[in-house]
Amino acid sequence: MTQRILVINPNSTAAVTSGIDQAMAPLRLEGGPRIDCATLAEGPPGIQSQRDVDHVVPPLCRLIEREHNATDAFVIACFSDPGLHSARETTDRPVFGIMEAGLTTALNLGNSIGIIAILPTSVARHLRFVRAMGLSQRVAGDRAVGLNVVELSDEARTYGRLVETGRALRDQDGADVIVMGCAGMARYRERMEDALGVAVIDPSQAAASMAIGAIRLGYRTGRRSAA
Amino acid sequence: MTQRILVINPNSTAAVTSGIDQAMAPLRLEGGPRIDCATLAEGPPGIQSQRDVDHVVPPLCRLIEREHNATDAFVIACFSDPGLHSARETTDRPVFGIMEAGLTTALNLGNSIGIIAILPTSVARHLRFVRAMGLSQRVAGDRAVGLNVVELSDEARTYGRLVETGRALRDQDGADVIVMGCAGMARYRERMEDALGVAVIDPSQAAASMAIGAIRLGYRTGRRSAA
Amino acid sequence: MTQRILVINPNSTAAVTSGIDQAMAPLRLEGGPRIDCATLAEGPPGIQSQRDVDHVVPPLCRLIEREHNATDAFVIACFSDPGLHSARETTDRPVFGIMEAGLTTALNLGNSIGIIAILPTSVARHLRFVRAMGLSQRVAGDRAVGLNVVELSDEARTYGRLVETGRALRDQDGADVIVMGCAGMARYRERMEDALGVAVIDPSQAAASMAIGAIRLGYRTGRRSAA
Amino acid sequence: MTQRILVINPNSTAAVTSGIDQAMAPLRLEGGPRIDCATLAEGPPGIQSQRDVDHVVPPLCRLIEREHNATDAFVIACFSDPGLHSARETTDRPVFGIMEAGLTTALNLGNSIGIIAILPTSVARHLRFVRAMGLSQRVAGDRAVGLNVVELSDEARTYGRLVETGRALRDQDGADVIVMGCAGMARYRERMEDALGVAVIDPSQAAASMAIGAIRLGYRTGRRSAA
Amino acid sequence: MTQRILVINPNSTAAVTSGIDQAMAPLRLEGGPRIDCATLAEGPPGIQSQRDVDHVVPPLCRLIEREHNATDAFVIACFSDPGLHSARETTDRPVFGIMEAGLTTALNLGNSIGIIAILPTSVARHLRFVRAMGLSQRVAGDRAVGLNVVELSDEARTYGRLVETGRALRDQDGADVIVMGCAGMARYRERMEDALGVAVIDPSQAAASMAIGAIRLGYRTGRRSAA
Amino acid sequence: MTQRILVINPNSTAAVTSGIDQAMAPLRLEGGPRIDCATLAEGPPGIQSQRDVDHVVPPLCRLIEREHNATDAFVIACFSDPGLHSARETTDRPVFGIMEAGLTTALNLGNSIGIIAILPTSVARHLRFVRAMGLSQRVAGDRAVGLNVVELSDEARTYGRLVETGRALRDQDGADVIVMGCAGMARYRERMEDALGVAVIDPSQAAASMAIGAIRLGYRTGRRSAA
């Protein structure tokens, strides 16, 4: 049976899932796992706070339980990696969080990582997770574009702020690789690389790439049995 | 034109390259990049010391220069990541070192990494690189199997020592994911996972998986132009 | 109106809440805040996994919302600090997690902290939070007593294992202050101090003590307004 | 017999002790320990250098010895925590240093701590102690108000500089909780919280709060006996 | 005028000063600074506690003031570096502490440092200073020989315990360079190197060597003037 | 026989070697080791990239092998410490790298180190080595003078940029000791100290000073024999 990666958008906005789905295009290989994207219907329209992060975990786990038998690897496509560790207790399939995967991939592409957050209030949360991952020495900075939902729908405005924020991370903080702190922004990625002259990572793509390898290689994840 | 990953074994032992080549099998996907393996003829039979690591860099860079036009991503398949940063100056294609890729992949599969080295004299060198990567907080330990070349050709003996060393890392150092500190040992991987009950990573496979993603996504690597 | 601290046991076991309530006795000062303890009815009998931790957050936040007007500070009395950061978004009253408060108090009582966990599977979770707090340099070790629920009801057995585990942390890991990684165990605390010769902290007590100070001093917590 | 906390001002300026004494007011609970403040007569008028810090230790220890029998916990109220570890050898009562207590309390109130120093020459000394505490990852910055003794007596001027310095720590360094790096400044605390929109800690108050808990709970401090 | 290094033994035991003086022999070079050793008469017989460390600072500073005009560099020859930072305020000559100099020298001679302490109660103090120096990642361990003053006068016994302790640091903690945590033990150094097979540093010698360089090169130390 | 230090300039520019040789003048003591300087003929004119660093290692090791019998300690006088660890496998004499020696010496002269690099592209490489040394907490910043080879021959221009860069490290990054990230610049050192008011280290001088001590004390370096 065909192997399958399920990329879950934990917010309930179909347009975001659509953006993630388009970002998966380069990773859909003929002989590779199928990459499906799902929207978590019970999720909020956007995940913007720690409350949002925590409240999506129960429905996210239920979705993973339902999909477990039909899935070989999961990706949680929200930069706060909501429920990542609970998900790893819920299924023995590999589970990737896009923040964890995005940052660990960036370590192979640059010396010092800059994170572009959407909201200023996300920065402290990101930095707490960076510390939890033990990666503080490799993160140069985390800066927010500071746009609200209405402004984010203006693609030109968003692109402009993404590049400005990337420049600040590069020139003021010393970053030489950028991770976009949000899912579904892959359509800006290549233009940003041209504008900034450094690698720019869409973390959903980084996570899906890791999932392909994990499935093909068959890493043993899930509950450990001592031997 | 088909995309191509070149995995370079910097030592001159064809049997090692052969082992790496076999390890690539699960990652050769239809529609995906071709994965070729090459032996560095000018390399020593085995890379066992810092001198060995440093002396392979010039011929490695020359090989990369020759292969640049025909290659989309390179993997340096020796756990000391010889010449990794010089290689990144030599070509603007993505270059992955198997230690860097193996450890960063492991961060997504466990809380605390155990490294199995072949030689005791490699441990200090590994730990220096772990510090250079800023990952000291996530590495539980690095222990050597302590076998010489003759003993390593005895597969049963080698497998036994790999499992014993993995157990020590797991039970005494608290590791919950293991990285094999050597290329070409993939044939032991799955049995070790069954014996130890934790994920075990062959770092060459981890690096090739990252290379697939880097090629498909087209990250901008190489010399940065400021904008 | 009398100031009030609400200490919430996020599991649904009344006997645990009762143990916490008794532990509060020394901190109920005339002229000081009233300390009430509550059981989270929707919580599981015990919080033993990351899933348990995440699943209590929604009902915990609802309880905090209901109690907000009648409370001056909250304590979340589970060593995994479930929902700590969500709680801080839910109310502008100070919220203390007993792990965070227990460890930060310990920094004033010793050079190197030993944590006694109940379950072996909790250790990785604790260490992730220790890293998130940036306190890895001050934590000597985290060891589990390794008793199941039936065995934990045997007080003599439990006390014996607590002391053995404390000795291992002290003698093998170099700890000179111990934090019990569980709520409601204060009845063992003083005997353990006598047996081990070092300070032993019940983290619920540490958190309630901090809450008293926070209420009396009136720290500004909650959503920041920039000026 | 009534429990007693002795808060020692190691400089000989009675006005500073008076300021500390007023800061203790919210913590004097009817059923709680008595909080007395003392001036170290042999201390210098102000503690401004490492020499000052070191020279107060002998008389400070003598004072602690004299007061040992009549005291249940000591607080050393100078932000350089002079003699903290010697004091812990001098008495088996709990001893708190206001820097240690102020910073560890701040860890419960924010993600990233800003320290306001009085003198620029104090900053290096503070940062050395922050490293000694293992808290470097949680301290965003340490900035000095840069006023001399005459200017500090001008309350409006001092308040203005405190707020400017707090703003720089918050806006340029990313601090979301402020610790005043000096004893006896509590009278500015609440206004600063209103101006800055973040919690502001008077470290003498934080230390006295910890001392109340330590006395009520009866932590075993002082020379350890192994068992 | 001949340049002069003054090595101060802050304890009052002449035999210790004598041992330090003999250790200076290889560093007394023709054309180089004169190396004089002095005993601090007001110091205790031995410096064994933080109280001892702090109580020597005033007389140490007075001695440095008296000797300032006749000295080009000072060495404080006690492994707790008593008064190091006060001394640097007292004189603008370079001042070296033997712990700081011993550890920083060791960084050039090995990957991972083992410290041999005399008393078990010194270990926590050493580790606090290691953290203050920011060197925790490079220190493998600190173990005490655990001999009292009488036993230390038995040279064979002392040598035996030094070697045993060095072996534990090397084999159990992974140290590949040893620093003796005490002044005046140079007479054991070379034998220990032969027995252990790694470099062993007498920190007084390391500090005096640094002082020679500082004098000959004329580093600007002391109170900084901004320009 | 006279003891001898060989300071190797791994680039082939005789003028650089000449500058290093002049910098050695204060360390040539009548009774001390002879200090000879050599140019590595096979080296590039300047070492500016990781490729340059790696390519000098084989000829550097051959030079060390040839000189082994006639030399008591080696210094590698390029701030990238090329071949430092290979050199330590090549000879059992002590080998010092000027970056390692310069930074470790600086730890004794200030709280926070500023590094002046020549090329902007060197900064990432330096920071990787600082992490490898475990010294990240003590390095305030690394800034480049940003002059090309032609401009560097203009001494007034170079001196001006060195001072500007030093000021930025001191005032913006908080450095209180400066290390020049290049060999052969000692002629600017004292003027820079006067201009900046902090100690400025020429790392070649720091390394040669350490070598003098290592030779006189006879540290056991080279391949360890276990005992």
CSV table of N, CA, C and O in Angstrom, one decimal, chain A residues 26-27 29-31 88 96 100-101 104 107-109 133-135 137-138 167 170 176 189 193-201 205 209-210 213 216-221 224-225 227, chain B residues 26-27 29-32 88 96 100-101 104 107-109 133-135 137-138 167 170 189 193-201 205-206 209-210 213 216-221 224-225 227:
chain,number,residue,atom,x,y,z
A,26,PRO,N,6.7,20.3,-4.5
A,26,PRO,CA,8.0,19.8,-4.9
A,26,PRO,C,8.4,18.5,-4.2
A,26,PRO,O,9.3,17.8,-4.7
A,27,LEU,N,7.6,18.1,-3.2
A,27,LEU,CA,8.0,16.9,-2.4
A,27,LEU,C,7.1,15.7,-2.8
A,27,LEU,O,7.3,14.6,-2.3
A,29,LEU,N,6.8,13.1,-4.9
A,29,LEU,CA,7.6,12.3,-5.9
A,29,LEU,C,6.8,11.1,-6.3
A,29,LEU,O,6.1,10.5,-5.5
A,30,GLU,N,7.0,10.7,-7.5
A,30,GLU,CA,6.2,9.5,-8.1
A,30,GLU,C,6.4,8.3,-7.2
A,30,GLU,O,5.4,7.6,-6.9
A,31,GLY,N,7.6,8.0,-6.8
A,31,GLY,CA,7.9,6.8,-6.1
A,31,GLY,C,7.8,7.0,-4.6
A,31,GLY,O,8.1,6.1,-3.8
A,88,ARG,N,3.2,12.2,20.0
A,88,ARG,CA,4.2,11.1,20.0
A,88,ARG,C,3.8,10.0,21.0
A,88,ARG,O,4.3,8.9,21.0
A,96,PHE,N,6.3,14.9,13.2
A,96,PHE,CA,7.2,16.0,13.1
A,96,PHE,C,6.5,17.3,13.4
A,96,PHE,O,5.3,17.5,12.9
A,100,GLU,N,10.4,22.5,15.1
A,100,GLU,CA,11.5,21.6,15.4
A,100,GLU,C,12.2,21.2,14.1
A,100,GLU,O,13.4,21.3,14.0
A,101,ALA,N,11.4,20.8,13.1
A,101,ALA,CA,12.0,20.4,11.8
A,101,ALA,C,12.7,21.5,11.1
A,101,ALA,O,13.7,21.4,10.5
A,104,THR,N,16.0,22.5,13.0
A,104,THR,CA,17.0,21.5,12.9
A,104,THR,C,17.5,21.4,11.4
A,104,THR,O,18.7,21.2,11.2
A,107,LEU,N,20.0,24.3,10.7
A,107,LEU,CA,21.4,24.1,11.3
A,107,LEU,C,22.3,23.5,10.2
A,107,LEU,O,23.6,23.7,10.3
A,108,ASN,N,21.8,22.9,9.2
A,108,ASN,CA,22.6,22.4,8.1
A,108,ASN,C,22.9,23.4,7.0
A,108,ASN,O,23.6,23.1,6.0
A,109,LEU,N,22.2,24.5,7.1
A,109,LEU,CA,22.2,25.5,6.0
A,109,LEU,C,22.9,26.8,6.4
A,109,LEU,O,23.0,27.7,5.5
A,133,MET,N,14.7,23.1,23.2
A,133,MET,CA,15.4,22.3,22.2
A,133,MET,C,16.9,22.4,22.4
A,133,MET,O,17.6,21.6,21.7
A,134,GLY,N,17.4,23.3,23.3
A,134,GLY,CA,18.8,23.4,23.5
A,134,GLY,C,19.5,24.1,22.4
A,134,GLY,O,20.7,23.9,22.2
A,135,LEU,N,18.8,24.9,21.6
A,135,LEU,CA,19.4,25.5,20.4
A,135,LEU,C,19.7,27.0,20.5
A,135,LEU,O,20.0,27.7,19.5
A,137,GLN,N,22.2,28.8,21.3
A,137,GLN,CA,23.4,29.3,20.8
A,137,GLN,C,23.4,29.5,19.3
A,137,GLN,O,24.2,30.2,18.7
A,138,ARG,N,22.5,28.8,18.6
A,138,ARG,CA,22.4,28.9,17.1
A,138,ARG,C,21.3,29.8,16.6
A,138,ARG,O,21.2,29.9,15.4
A,167,ARG,N,15.9,41.2,6.6
A,167,ARG,CA,17.1,42.1,6.5
A,167,ARG,C,17.6,42.4,7.9
A,167,ARG,O,18.8,42.4,8.2
A,170,ARG,N,19.3,39.5,9.4
A,170,ARG,CA,20.5,39.3,8.8
A,170,ARG,C,21.6,40.4,9.1
A,170,ARG,O,22.7,40.0,9.6
A,176,ASP,N,22.4,34.1,9.1
A,176,ASP,CA,22.7,33.7,7.7
A,176,ASP,C,21.8,32.6,7.2
A,176,ASP,O,22.1,32.0,6.1
A,189,ARG,N,8.9,32.2,-0.5
A,189,ARG,CA,10.2,31.7,-0.1
A,189,ARG,C,11.3,32.1,-1.1
A,189,ARG,O,12.3,32.6,-0.7
A,193,GLU,N,14.6,34.5,-0.8
A,193,GLU,CA,16.0,34.1,-1.0
A,193,GLU,C,16.7,35.0,-1.9
A,193,GLU,O,17.9,35.4,-1.7
A,194,ASP,N,16.1,35.4,-3.0
A,194,ASP,CA,16.8,36.3,-4.0
A,194,ASP,C,17.0,37.7,-3.4
A,194,ASP,O,18.1,38.3,-3.5
A,195,ALA,N,16.0,38.1,-2.6
A,195,ALA,CA,16.1,39.5,-2.0
A,195,ALA,C,17.2,39.5,-0.9
A,195,ALA,O,17.9,40.5,-0.7
A,196,LEU,N,17.2,38.4,-0.1
A,196,LEU,CA,18.1,38.4,1.1
A,196,LEU,C,19.5,37.8,0.9
A,196,LEU,O,20.4,38.1,1.6
A,197,GLY,N,19.6,36.9,-0.2
A,197,GLY,CA,20.8,36.3,-0.4
A,197,GLY,C,21.2,35.2,0.5
A,197,GLY,O,22.4,34.8,0.6
A,198,VAL,N,20.2,34.7,1.3
A,198,VAL,CA,20.5,33.6,2.2
A,198,VAL,C,19.4,32.6,2.0
A,198,VAL,O,18.3,32.9,1.4
A,199,ALA,N,19.6,31.3,2.5
A,199,ALA,CA,18.6,30.3,2.4
A,199,ALA,C,17.4,30.7,3.3
A,199,ALA,O,17.6,31.3,4.4
A,200,VAL,N,16.2,30.5,2.8
A,200,VAL,CA,15.0,30.8,3.6
A,200,VAL,C,14.2,29.5,3.6
A,200,VAL,O,14.0,28.9,2.6
A,201,ILE,N,13.8,29.1,4.8
A,201,ILE,CA,13.1,27.8,5.0
A,201,ILE,C,11.6,28.0,5.3
A,201,ILE,O,11.3,28.8,6.1
A,205,GLN,N,7.7,22.6,4.7
A,205,GLN,CA,8.4,21.8,3.7
A,205,GLN,C,9.6,21.0,4.4
A,205,GLN,O,9.8,19.9,4.0
A,209,SER,N,9.8,16.9,4.3
A,209,SER,CA,11.0,16.3,3.8
A,209,SER,C,11.6,15.3,4.8
A,209,SER,O,12.0,14.2,4.5
A,210,MET,N,11.6,15.7,6.1
A,210,MET,CA,12.1,14.7,7.1
A,210,MET,C,11.1,13.5,7.2
A,210,MET,O,11.6,12.4,7.4
A,213,GLY,N,11.9,10.9,4.6
A,213,GLY,CA,13.1,10.1,5.0
A,213,GLY,C,12.7,9.1,6.1
A,213,GLY,O,13.1,7.9,6.1
A,216,ARG,N,10.7,6.2,4.6
A,216,ARG,CA,11.5,5.4,3.8
A,216,ARG,C,12.5,4.6,4.5
A,216,ARG,O,12.8,3.4,4.2
A,217,LEU,N,13.0,5.2,5.6
A,217,LEU,CA,14.1,4.5,6.4
A,217,LEU,C,13.5,3.6,7.5
A,217,LEU,O,14.1,2.7,8.0
A,218,GLY,N,12.2,3.9,7.9
A,218,GLY,CA,11.5,3.1,8.9
A,218,GLY,C,12.1,3.2,10.3
A,218,GLY,O,12.2,2.3,11.0
A,219,TYR,N,12.4,4.5,10.7
A,219,TYR,CA,12.9,4.7,12.1
A,219,TYR,C,11.8,4.2,13.1
A,219,TYR,O,10.6,4.3,12.9
A,220,ARG,N,12.4,3.6,14.2
A,220,ARG,CA,11.5,3.1,15.2
A,220,ARG,C,11.1,4.2,16.2
A,220,ARG,O,12.0,4.7,16.9
A,221,THR,N,9.9,4.7,16.1
A,221,THR,CA,9.5,5.7,17.0
A,221,THR,C,8.4,5.2,17.9
A,221,THR,O,8.1,4.0,17.9
A,224,ARG,N,8.8,3.0,23.7
A,224,ARG,CA,10.0,2.2,23.7
A,224,ARG,C,9.8,0.9,24.6
A,224,ARG,O,9.3,1.0,25.7
A,225,SER,N,10.3,-0.2,24.1
A,225,SER,CA,10.4,-1.4,24.9
A,225,SER,C,11.8,-1.6,25.3
A,225,SER,O,12.7,-1.6,24.4
A,227,ALA,N,15.2,-3.3,26.2
A,227,ALA,CA,15.8,-4.7,25.9
A,227,ALA,C,17.3,-4.7,26.3
A,227,ALA,O,17.9,-3.6,26.5
B,26,PRO,N,16.7,2.6,0.2
B,26,PRO,CA,15.4,3.0,0.5
B,26,PRO,C,15.1,4.5,0.0
B,26,PRO,O,13.9,4.9,-0.1
B,27,LEU,N,16.2,5.2,-0.3
B,27,LEU,CA,16.0,6.6,-0.6
B,27,LEU,C,16.0,6.8,-2.1
B,27,LEU,O,15.9,8.0,-2.6
B,29,LEU,N,14.1,7.0,-5.0
B,29,LEU,CA,12.7,7.0,-5.3
B,29,LEU,C,12.5,7.3,-6.8
B,29,LEU,O,13.2,8.2,-7.3
B,30,GLU,N,11.5,6.7,-7.3
B,30,GLU,CA,11.1,7.1,-8.7
B,30,GLU,C,10.6,8.5,-8.7
B,30,GLU,O,9.9,8.9,-7.8
B,31,GLY,N,11.2,9.3,-9.6
B,31,GLY,CA,10.8,10.7,-9.6
B,31,GLY,C,11.7,11.5,-8.7
B,31,GLY,O,11.7,12.8,-8.7
B,32,GLY,N,12.6,10.9,-7.9
B,32,GLY,CA,13.5,11.6,-7.0
B,32,GLY,C,14.9,11.6,-7.6
B,32,GLY,O,15.1,11.1,-8.6
B,88,ARG,N,31.6,23.9,1.2
B,88,ARG,CA,30.6,24.9,1.1
B,88,ARG,C,31.1,26.2,0.4
B,88,ARG,O,30.3,27.0,-0.1
B,96,PHE,N,26.0,18.4,2.6
B,96,PHE,CA,25.7,17.9,3.9
B,96,PHE,C,26.8,17.0,4.4
B,96,PHE,O,27.4,16.2,3.7
B,100,GLU,N,26.6,16.2,11.1
B,100,GLU,CA,25.7,17.3,11.3
B,100,GLU,C,24.3,16.9,10.9
B,100,GLU,O,23.3,17.2,11.7
B,101,ALA,N,24.1,16.2,9.8
B,101,ALA,CA,22.8,15.8,9.4
B,101,ALA,C,22.2,14.7,10.4
B,101,ALA,O,21.1,14.7,10.7
B,104,THR,N,21.3,16.4,13.8
B,104,THR,CA,20.1,17.3,13.7
B,104,THR,C,18.8,16.5,13.4
B,104,THR,O,17.8,16.9,13.8
B,107,LEU,N,17.5,15.0,16.7
B,107,LEU,CA,16.8,16.0,17.5
B,107,LEU,C,15.3,15.9,17.4
B,107,LEU,O,14.5,16.3,18.2
B,108,ASN,N,14.8,15.3,16.2
B,108,ASN,CA,13.4,15.2,15.9
B,108,ASN,C,12.9,13.8,16.4
B,108,ASN,O,11.7,13.6,16.3
B,109,LEU,N,13.8,12.9,16.8
B,109,LEU,CA,13.4,11.6,17.1
B,109,LEU,C,13.6,11.2,18.6
B,109,LEU,O,13.3,10.1,19.0
B,133,MET,N,28.6,22.8,17.1
B,133,MET,CA,27.2,22.9,16.6
B,133,MET,C,26.3,23.5,17.6
B,133,MET,O,25.1,23.7,17.3
B,134,GLY,N,26.8,23.7,18.9
B,134,GLY,CA,25.9,24.2,19.9
B,134,GLY,C,24.9,23.2,20.4
B,134,GLY,O,23.9,23.6,21.0
B,135,LEU,N,25.2,21.9,20.3
B,135,LEU,CA,24.2,20.9,20.6
B,135,LEU,C,24.6,20.1,21.9
B,135,LEU,O,24.0,19.1,22.2
B,137,GLN,N,23.8,20.4,24.9
B,137,GLN,CA,22.7,20.0,25.9
B,137,GLN,C,21.9,18.8,25.5
B,137,GLN,O,21.2,18.3,26.3
B,138,ARG,N,22.0,18.5,24.2
B,138,ARG,CA,21.1,17.4,23.7
B,138,ARG,C,21.9,16.1,23.5
B,138,ARG,O,21.3,15.1,23.0
B,167,ARG,N,23.4,0.1,24.6
B,167,ARG,CA,22.7,-0.1,25.9
B,167,ARG,C,23.3,0.8,27.0
B,167,ARG,O,22.6,1.3,27.8
B,170,ARG,N,22.1,4.2,26.5
B,170,ARG,CA,20.7,4.3,26.9
B,170,ARG,C,20.5,4.2,28.4
B,170,ARG,O,19.8,5.0,29.0
B,189,ARG,N,21.3,-1.5,11.4
B,189,ARG,CA,20.4,-0.5,12.0
B,189,ARG,C,19.1,-1.0,12.6
B,189,ARG,O,18.8,-0.8,13.7
B,193,GLU,N,17.7,-1.4,16.4
B,193,GLU,CA,16.5,-0.7,16.9
B,193,GLU,C,15.6,-1.8,17.7
B,193,GLU,O,15.0,-1.5,18.7
B,194,ASP,N,15.5,-3.0,17.2
B,194,ASP,CA,14.8,-4.0,17.8
B,194,ASP,C,15.4,-4.4,19.2
B,194,ASP,O,14.7,-4.6,20.2
B,195,ALA,N,16.7,-4.5,19.2
B,195,ALA,CA,17.4,-4.8,20.4
B,195,ALA,C,17.3,-3.7,21.5
B,195,ALA,O,17.2,-4.0,22.7
B,196,LEU,N,17.4,-2.5,21.1
B,196,LEU,CA,17.5,-1.4,22.0
B,196,LEU,C,16.2,-0.7,22.3
B,196,LEU,O,16.1,0.0,23.3
B,197,GLY,N,15.2,-0.9,21.4
B,197,GLY,CA,13.9,-0.2,21.6
B,197,GLY,C,13.9,1.3,21.4
B,197,GLY,O,13.0,1.9,21.9
B,198,VAL,N,14.9,1.8,20.7
B,198,VAL,CA,14.9,3.2,20.4
B,198,VAL,C,15.3,3.4,18.9
B,198,VAL,O,15.8,2.5,18.3
B,199,ALA,N,15.0,4.6,18.4
B,199,ALA,CA,15.4,4.9,17.0
B,199,ALA,C,16.9,4.8,16.9
B,199,ALA,O,17.6,5.3,17.8
B,200,VAL,N,17.4,4.3,15.9
B,200,VAL,CA,18.9,4.2,15.6
B,200,VAL,C,19.1,4.8,14.2
B,200,VAL,O,18.4,4.4,13.2
B,201,ILE,N,20.0,5.8,14.1
B,201,ILE,CA,20.1,6.5,12.9
B,201,ILE,C,21.5,6.2,12.2
B,201,ILE,O,22.5,6.2,12.8
B,205,GLN,N,22.3,7.9,5.7
B,205,GLN,CA,20.9,7.9,5.3
B,205,GLN,C,20.2,9.3,5.7
B,205,GLN,O,19.5,9.8,4.9
B,206,ALA,N,20.5,9.7,6.9
B,206,ALA,CA,19.9,11.0,7.3
B,206,ALA,C,20.4,12.2,6.4
B,206,ALA,O,19.6,13.0,6.0
B,209,SER,N,18.7,11.9,2.9
B,209,SER,CA,17.3,12.3,3.0
B,209,SER,C,17.2,13.9,3.0
B,209,SER,O,16.4,14.4,2.3
B,210,MET,N,18.1,14.5,3.8
B,210,MET,CA,18.1,16.0,3.8
B,210,MET,C,18.5,16.5,2.4
B,210,MET,O,17.9,17.5,1.9
B,213,GLY,N,15.5,16.6,0.0
B,213,GLY,CA,14.6,17.8,0.3
B,213,GLY,C,15.2,19.1,-0.2
B,213,GLY,O,14.6,19.9,-0.8
B,216,ARG,N,14.9,19.2,-4.0
B,216,ARG,CA,13.5,19.4,-4.4
B,216,ARG,C,13.0,20.8,-4.1
B,216,ARG,O,12.2,21.4,-4.8
B,217,LEU,N,13.4,21.3,-3.0
B,217,LEU,CA,13.0,22.6,-2.6
B,217,LEU,C,13.8,23.8,-3.1
B,217,LEU,O,13.4,24.9,-3.2
B,218,GLY,N,15.1,23.4,-3.5
B,218,GLY,CA,15.9,24.5,-4.1
B,218,GLY,C,16.4,25.5,-3.2
B,218,GLY,O,16.5,26.7,-3.6
B,219,TYR,N,16.8,25.1,-2.0
B,219,TYR,CA,17.4,26.1,-1.1
B,219,TYR,C,18.6,26.9,-1.7
B,219,TYR,O,19.4,26.3,-2.4
B,220,ARG,N,18.7,28.1,-1.4
B,220,ARG,CA,19.8,28.9,-1.9
B,220,ARG,C,20.9,28.8,-1.0
B,220,ARG,O,20.9,29.2,0.2
B,221,THR,N,22.0,28.0,-1.4
B,221,THR,CA,23.2,27.9,-0.6
B,221,THR,C,24.3,28.6,-1.3
B,221,THR,O,24.1,29.3,-2.3
B,224,ARG,N,26.8,34.2,-0.5
B,224,ARG,CA,25.7,35.1,-0.3
B,224,ARG,C,26.0,36.4,-1.0
B,224,ARG,O,27.0,36.9,-0.9
B,225,SER,N,24.9,36.9,-1.7
B,225,SER,CA,25.1,38.3,-2.2
B,225,SER,C,24.1,39.1,-1.3
B,225,SER,O,23.0,38.8,-1.1
B,227,ALA,N,21.7,42.0,-0.2
B,227,ALA,CA,20.6,42.8,-0.9
B,227,ALA,C,19.8,43.6,0.2
B,227,ALA,O,19.8,43.2,1.3
